[in-house]
Structures are given as structure tokens and as C-alpha cells.
């Protein structure tokens, strides 16, 4: 959503977790990652993010803003996002989900391991 020329993101992740459960939410997160990846390398590159950003409603973002998004999650400095980097970034960008992530991880461990 854009407010006064500034992009404002509404954090829908906590409600998604409540609705889908931990496993369903993670499945949707992985599906989102796959939508944004480069088909050949299976990582999110600047080019794949730019090409697929409209799927996220980010078609008005500049190249610089897209690069900043990519750099924010690029832990190993390779210029792209792996599935793990993407998931960590999504959790970091959701303050409510960060607070609930411990419960989410515990739920996954108890029910799946």
C-alpha cells in the first residue's frame, strides 16, 4: 500500500499463521520463494526479483529499492537470496511473527520430528 508517496507494508503473516497453521504457513512461504526465483539457479536474483515483483504488487519500486530488499537478506554476500535467506528475511520483516516464531518452531518440532 502506498501512503503519501511512501510504501507501507501491512504485516499479514501473523494472521496467515493463525489461519494456515505453522506447516501451512511455511508451505506458502516456500511457494512465494519459488515464484520469485530464477528458474535456472533456484535463488532469487535481482533480475528475477525485478521480473516477478509485480506478483507481489511491487511494480512501482525502483531498481535501487529492489536491490536494497535483496541486500537486506543476502547474508552470504553472493548477491542473491537462497531459500533459507528468504525465509529468515521474511521472519525479520514481520515484528509480530518474530515474537511468535519461537512458538511456531516449537510447534513444528513437536508435530513433525
Short mmCIF file of N, CA and C in Angstrom, two decimals:
data_model
loop_
_atom_site.label_atom_id
_atom_site.label_comp_id
_atom_site.label_asym_id
_atom_site.label_seq_id
_atom_site.Cartn_x
_atom_site.Cartn_y
_atom_site.Cartn_z
N UNK A 1 0.85 -1.16 0.00
CA UNK A 1 0.00 0.00 0.00
C UNK A 1 0.90 1.23 0.00
N UNK A 2 0.51 2.26 -0.72
CA UNK A 2 1.30 3.49 -0.78
C UNK A 2 0.55 4.59 -0.03
N UNK A 3 1.25 5.23 0.90
CA UNK A 3 0.67 6.30 1.70
C UNK A 3 1.58 7.50 1.59
N UNK A 4 1.09 8.59 1.01
CA UNK A 4 1.88 9.80 0.88
C UNK A 4 3.20 9.61 0.16
N UNK A 5 3.21 8.76 -0.89
CA UNK A 5 4.43 8.52 -1.65
C UNK A 5 5.36 7.51 -1.01
N UNK A 6 5.00 6.98 0.14
CA UNK A 6 5.85 6.01 0.83
C UNK A 6 5.16 4.65 0.83
N UNK A 7 5.94 3.60 0.53
CA UNK A 7 5.38 2.26 0.53
C UNK A 7 5.27 1.78 1.98
N UNK A 8 4.06 1.35 2.36
CA UNK A 8 3.82 0.85 3.71
C UNK A 8 3.32 -0.58 3.58
N UNK A 9 4.00 -1.49 4.27
CA UNK A 9 3.62 -2.88 4.21
C UNK A 9 2.78 -3.25 5.42
N UNK A 10 1.65 -3.89 5.15
CA UNK A 10 0.83 -4.39 6.22
C UNK A 10 1.29 -5.81 6.53
N UNK A 11 1.59 -6.09 7.77
CA UNK A 11 2.10 -7.38 8.19
C UNK A 11 0.93 -8.37 8.33
N UNK A 12 0.76 -9.19 7.31
CA UNK A 12 -0.31 -10.18 7.31
C UNK A 12 0.16 -11.56 7.77
N UNK A 13 1.46 -11.72 8.00
CA UNK A 13 1.99 -13.02 8.36
C UNK A 13 1.35 -13.61 9.62
N UNK A 14 1.22 -12.85 10.70
CA UNK A 14 0.63 -13.45 11.91
C UNK A 14 -0.78 -14.02 11.67
N UNK A 15 -1.60 -13.30 10.91
CA UNK A 15 -2.94 -13.82 10.64
C UNK A 15 -2.88 -15.03 9.72
N UNK A 16 -1.89 -15.08 8.83
CA UNK A 16 -1.72 -16.25 7.96
C UNK A 16 -1.35 -17.47 8.79
N UNK A 17 -0.47 -17.28 9.78
CA UNK A 17 -0.06 -18.40 10.64
C UNK A 17 -1.28 -18.92 11.41
N UNK A 18 -2.08 -18.00 11.92
CA UNK A 18 -3.28 -18.42 12.66
C UNK A 18 -4.22 -19.21 11.75
N UNK A 19 -4.38 -18.75 10.54
CA UNK A 19 -5.33 -19.39 9.62
C UNK A 19 -4.80 -20.70 9.06
N UNK A 20 -3.52 -20.73 8.67
CA UNK A 20 -2.94 -21.88 7.97
C UNK A 20 -2.24 -22.87 8.90
N UNK A 21 -1.87 -22.42 10.09
CA UNK A 21 -1.05 -23.24 10.97
C UNK A 21 0.40 -23.12 10.55
N UNK A 22 1.29 -23.63 11.37
CA UNK A 22 2.73 -23.50 11.12
C UNK A 22 3.14 -24.15 9.81
N UNK A 23 2.71 -25.38 9.60
CA UNK A 23 3.11 -26.11 8.39
C UNK A 23 2.56 -25.45 7.14
N UNK A 24 1.31 -25.05 7.17
CA UNK A 24 0.69 -24.40 6.01
C UNK A 24 1.35 -23.07 5.69
N UNK A 25 1.69 -22.32 6.74
CA UNK A 25 2.36 -21.04 6.53
C UNK A 25 3.72 -21.23 5.87
N UNK A 26 4.50 -22.17 6.38
CA UNK A 26 5.82 -22.42 5.80
C UNK A 26 5.71 -22.89 4.35
N UNK A 27 4.70 -23.69 4.05
CA UNK A 27 4.48 -24.13 2.68
C UNK A 27 4.22 -22.92 1.77
N UNK A 28 3.39 -22.00 2.23
CA UNK A 28 3.11 -20.79 1.44
C UNK A 28 4.35 -19.91 1.29
N UNK A 29 5.16 -19.85 2.34
CA UNK A 29 6.41 -19.08 2.28
C UNK A 29 7.34 -19.67 1.23
N UNK A 30 7.47 -21.00 1.21
CA UNK A 30 8.31 -21.66 0.22
C UNK A 30 7.75 -21.48 -1.19
N UNK A 31 6.41 -21.50 -1.33
CA UNK A 31 5.80 -21.24 -2.64
C UNK A 31 6.11 -19.83 -3.12
N UNK A 32 6.06 -18.87 -2.19
CA UNK A 32 6.41 -17.49 -2.53
C UNK A 32 7.85 -17.38 -2.99
N UNK A 33 8.73 -18.09 -2.32
CA UNK A 33 10.15 -18.09 -2.73
C UNK A 33 10.27 -18.61 -4.16
N UNK A 34 9.62 -19.73 -4.45
CA UNK A 34 9.72 -20.32 -5.78
C UNK A 34 9.18 -19.38 -6.87
N UNK A 35 8.14 -18.61 -6.55
CA UNK A 35 7.61 -17.66 -7.53
C UNK A 35 8.63 -16.60 -7.92
N UNK A 36 9.52 -16.27 -6.99
CA UNK A 36 10.47 -15.18 -7.22
C UNK A 36 11.84 -15.64 -7.72
N UNK A 37 12.05 -16.95 -7.78
CA UNK A 37 13.39 -17.44 -8.13
C UNK A 37 13.68 -17.35 -9.62
N UNK A 38 14.97 -17.39 -9.88
CA UNK A 38 15.47 -17.56 -11.23
C UNK A 38 15.34 -19.06 -11.52
N UNK A 39 14.69 -19.42 -12.60
CA UNK A 39 14.42 -20.82 -12.91
C UNK A 39 15.65 -21.68 -13.06
N UNK A 40 16.77 -21.10 -13.44
CA UNK A 40 17.98 -21.88 -13.67
C UNK A 40 18.81 -22.07 -12.40
N UNK A 41 18.81 -21.07 -11.53
CA UNK A 41 19.69 -21.13 -10.36
C UNK A 41 18.96 -21.47 -9.06
N UNK A 42 17.63 -21.39 -9.07
CA UNK A 42 16.82 -21.66 -7.88
C UNK A 42 17.15 -20.75 -6.70
N UNK A 43 17.56 -19.53 -6.99
CA UNK A 43 17.74 -18.48 -5.99
C UNK A 43 17.05 -17.23 -6.52
N UNK A 44 16.81 -16.28 -5.63
CA UNK A 44 16.23 -15.01 -6.06
C UNK A 44 17.39 -14.08 -6.42
N UNK A 45 17.43 -13.68 -7.68
CA UNK A 45 18.44 -12.74 -8.15
C UNK A 45 17.78 -11.38 -8.33
N UNK A 46 18.57 -10.37 -8.55
CA UNK A 46 17.99 -9.05 -8.83
C UNK A 46 17.07 -9.13 -10.04
N UNK A 47 17.54 -9.81 -11.08
CA UNK A 47 16.76 -9.90 -12.31
C UNK A 47 15.44 -10.64 -12.08
N UNK A 48 15.48 -11.75 -11.33
CA UNK A 48 14.23 -12.49 -11.10
C UNK A 48 13.30 -11.71 -10.18
N UNK A 49 13.85 -10.98 -9.22
CA UNK A 49 13.02 -10.15 -8.35
C UNK A 49 12.36 -9.04 -9.15
N UNK A 50 13.13 -8.41 -10.02
CA UNK A 50 12.58 -7.33 -10.84
C UNK A 50 11.50 -7.86 -11.79
N UNK A 51 11.77 -9.00 -12.39
CA UNK A 51 10.84 -9.59 -13.34
C UNK A 51 9.54 -10.02 -12.66
N UNK A 52 9.62 -10.51 -11.44
CA UNK A 52 8.46 -11.07 -10.75
C UNK A 52 7.88 -10.16 -9.67
N UNK A 53 8.43 -8.97 -9.50
CA UNK A 53 7.98 -8.08 -8.42
C UNK A 53 6.51 -7.68 -8.55
N UNK A 54 5.99 -7.66 -9.76
CA UNK A 54 4.57 -7.32 -9.94
C UNK A 54 3.66 -8.34 -9.26
N UNK A 55 4.13 -9.59 -9.14
CA UNK A 55 3.35 -10.62 -8.45
C UNK A 55 3.11 -10.25 -6.99
N UNK A 56 4.01 -9.43 -6.45
CA UNK A 56 3.90 -9.00 -5.06
C UNK A 56 3.28 -7.63 -4.93
N UNK A 57 2.89 -7.05 -6.05
CA UNK A 57 2.33 -5.70 -6.02
C UNK A 57 3.41 -4.63 -5.88
N UNK A 58 4.65 -4.98 -6.26
CA UNK A 58 5.78 -4.06 -6.11
C UNK A 58 6.24 -3.50 -7.45
N UNK A 59 5.34 -3.42 -8.42
CA UNK A 59 5.71 -2.99 -9.77
C UNK A 59 6.20 -1.55 -9.84
N UNK A 60 5.92 -0.73 -8.84
CA UNK A 60 6.35 0.67 -8.85
C UNK A 60 7.69 0.89 -8.16
N UNK A 61 8.31 -0.17 -7.68
CA UNK A 61 9.57 0.00 -6.95
C UNK A 61 10.73 0.22 -7.92
N UNK A 62 11.64 1.09 -7.52
CA UNK A 62 12.81 1.38 -8.35
C UNK A 62 13.82 0.25 -8.25
N UNK A 63 14.77 0.24 -9.17
CA UNK A 63 15.84 -0.75 -9.12
C UNK A 63 16.60 -0.64 -7.80
N UNK A 64 16.83 0.57 -7.35
CA UNK A 64 17.56 0.77 -6.09
C UNK A 64 16.79 0.15 -4.91
N UNK A 65 15.48 0.34 -4.89
CA UNK A 65 14.68 -0.23 -3.80
C UNK A 65 14.69 -1.76 -3.85
N UNK A 66 14.63 -2.32 -5.06
CA UNK A 66 14.68 -3.77 -5.20
C UNK A 66 16.04 -4.30 -4.76
N UNK A 67 17.11 -3.58 -5.12
CA UNK A 67 18.46 -4.01 -4.69
C UNK A 67 18.59 -3.95 -3.17
N UNK A 68 18.01 -2.93 -2.57
CA UNK A 68 18.04 -2.82 -1.10
C UNK A 68 17.32 -4.00 -0.45
N UNK A 69 16.19 -4.38 -1.01
CA UNK A 69 15.46 -5.54 -0.50
C UNK A 69 16.32 -6.79 -0.58
N UNK A 70 16.96 -6.98 -1.71
CA UNK A 70 17.82 -8.14 -1.92
C UNK A 70 19.01 -8.12 -0.96
N UNK A 71 19.64 -6.97 -0.84
CA UNK A 71 20.81 -6.84 0.03
C UNK A 71 20.46 -7.06 1.50
N UNK A 72 19.24 -6.68 1.89
CA UNK A 72 18.81 -6.83 3.28
C UNK A 72 18.86 -8.29 3.73
N UNK A 73 18.55 -9.19 2.82
CA UNK A 73 18.51 -10.60 3.19
C UNK A 73 19.71 -11.41 2.77
N UNK A 74 20.61 -10.81 2.01
CA UNK A 74 21.76 -11.54 1.46
C UNK A 74 22.85 -11.71 2.53
N UNK A 75 22.74 -12.76 3.29
CA UNK A 75 23.65 -13.00 4.41
C UNK A 75 25.05 -13.37 3.94
N UNK A 76 25.16 -14.20 2.91
CA UNK A 76 26.48 -14.68 2.49
C UNK A 76 27.16 -13.80 1.45
N UNK A 77 26.50 -12.71 1.03
CA UNK A 77 27.13 -11.75 0.14
C UNK A 77 27.27 -12.18 -1.31
N UNK A 78 26.49 -13.18 -1.73
CA UNK A 78 26.60 -13.64 -3.11
C UNK A 78 25.70 -12.89 -4.09
N UNK A 79 24.96 -11.89 -3.58
CA UNK A 79 24.13 -11.06 -4.45
C UNK A 79 22.76 -11.64 -4.76
N UNK A 80 22.41 -12.74 -4.11
CA UNK A 80 21.10 -13.34 -4.32
C UNK A 80 20.60 -13.95 -3.01
N UNK A 81 19.34 -14.39 -3.02
CA UNK A 81 18.75 -14.97 -1.81
C UNK A 81 18.48 -16.45 -2.01
N UNK A 82 19.02 -17.24 -1.11
CA UNK A 82 18.70 -18.66 -1.07
C UNK A 82 17.35 -18.81 -0.37
N UNK A 83 16.82 -20.01 -0.37
CA UNK A 83 15.54 -20.25 0.30
C UNK A 83 15.64 -19.90 1.79
N UNK A 84 16.74 -20.28 2.43
CA UNK A 84 16.91 -20.00 3.85
C UNK A 84 17.02 -18.50 4.10
N UNK A 85 17.80 -17.79 3.29
CA UNK A 85 17.93 -16.34 3.45
C UNK A 85 16.58 -15.65 3.27
N UNK A 86 15.80 -16.11 2.30
CA UNK A 86 14.49 -15.54 2.06
C UNK A 86 13.58 -15.74 3.27
N UNK A 87 13.55 -16.94 3.80
CA UNK A 87 12.69 -17.23 4.96
C UNK A 87 13.11 -16.42 6.18
N UNK A 88 14.40 -16.34 6.44
CA UNK A 88 14.89 -15.55 7.56
C UNK A 88 14.50 -14.08 7.38
N UNK A 89 14.65 -13.56 6.18
CA UNK A 89 14.28 -12.17 5.90
C UNK A 89 12.80 -11.94 6.14
N UNK A 90 11.96 -12.86 5.68
CA UNK A 90 10.51 -12.70 5.87
C UNK A 90 10.16 -12.67 7.36
N UNK A 91 10.80 -13.52 8.15
CA UNK A 91 10.54 -13.50 9.59
C UNK A 91 11.04 -12.20 10.21
N UNK A 92 12.21 -11.73 9.78
CA UNK A 92 12.77 -10.50 10.34
C UNK A 92 11.90 -9.29 10.01
N UNK A 93 11.26 -9.29 8.85
CA UNK A 93 10.44 -8.16 8.44
C UNK A 93 9.06 -8.15 9.08
N UNK A 94 8.75 -9.18 9.83
CA UNK A 94 7.45 -9.27 10.49
C UNK A 94 7.65 -9.24 12.00
N UNK A 95 7.58 -8.06 12.63
CA UNK A 95 7.81 -7.97 14.08
C UNK A 95 6.90 -8.89 14.89
N UNK A 96 5.63 -8.97 14.52
CA UNK A 96 4.72 -9.85 15.26
C UNK A 96 5.11 -11.31 15.09
N UNK A 97 5.52 -11.66 13.89
CA UNK A 97 5.91 -13.04 13.63
C UNK A 97 7.20 -13.39 14.37
N UNK A 98 8.11 -12.43 14.47
CA UNK A 98 9.34 -12.67 15.24
C UNK A 98 8.98 -13.03 16.67
N UNK A 99 8.01 -12.31 17.24
CA UNK A 99 7.59 -12.59 18.60
C UNK A 99 6.98 -13.98 18.72
N UNK A 100 6.30 -14.41 17.68
CA UNK A 100 5.62 -15.70 17.71
C UNK A 100 6.46 -16.83 17.11
N UNK A 101 7.62 -16.51 16.55
CA UNK A 101 8.41 -17.52 15.83
C UNK A 101 8.87 -18.65 16.74
N UNK A 102 9.14 -18.36 17.98
CA UNK A 102 9.57 -19.41 18.90
C UNK A 102 8.46 -20.45 19.05
N UNK A 103 7.23 -19.98 19.20
CA UNK A 103 6.10 -20.91 19.31
C UNK A 103 5.92 -21.69 18.02
N UNK A 104 6.13 -21.04 16.87
CA UNK A 104 6.00 -21.68 15.58
C UNK A 104 7.02 -22.80 15.44
N UNK A 105 8.27 -22.53 15.78
CA UNK A 105 9.32 -23.53 15.69
C UNK A 105 9.04 -24.69 16.63
N UNK A 106 8.61 -24.40 17.85
CA UNK A 106 8.28 -25.45 18.80
C UNK A 106 7.15 -26.32 18.27
N UNK A 107 6.14 -25.71 17.66
CA UNK A 107 5.02 -26.46 17.09
C UNK A 107 5.50 -27.40 15.99
N UNK A 108 6.36 -26.91 15.14
CA UNK A 108 6.89 -27.74 14.04
C UNK A 108 7.68 -28.91 14.60
N UNK A 109 8.54 -28.64 15.59
CA UNK A 109 9.36 -29.70 16.17
C UNK A 109 8.50 -30.76 16.84
N UNK A 110 7.54 -30.33 17.62
CA UNK A 110 6.67 -31.27 18.35
C UNK A 110 5.84 -32.12 17.39
N UNK A 111 5.32 -31.52 16.35
CA UNK A 111 4.40 -32.22 15.47
C UNK A 111 5.05 -32.94 14.29
N UNK A 112 6.32 -32.67 14.02
CA UNK A 112 6.92 -33.24 12.82
C UNK A 112 8.25 -33.96 13.04
N UNK A 113 8.75 -33.97 14.26
CA UNK A 113 10.04 -34.63 14.49
C UNK A 113 9.97 -35.59 15.64
#
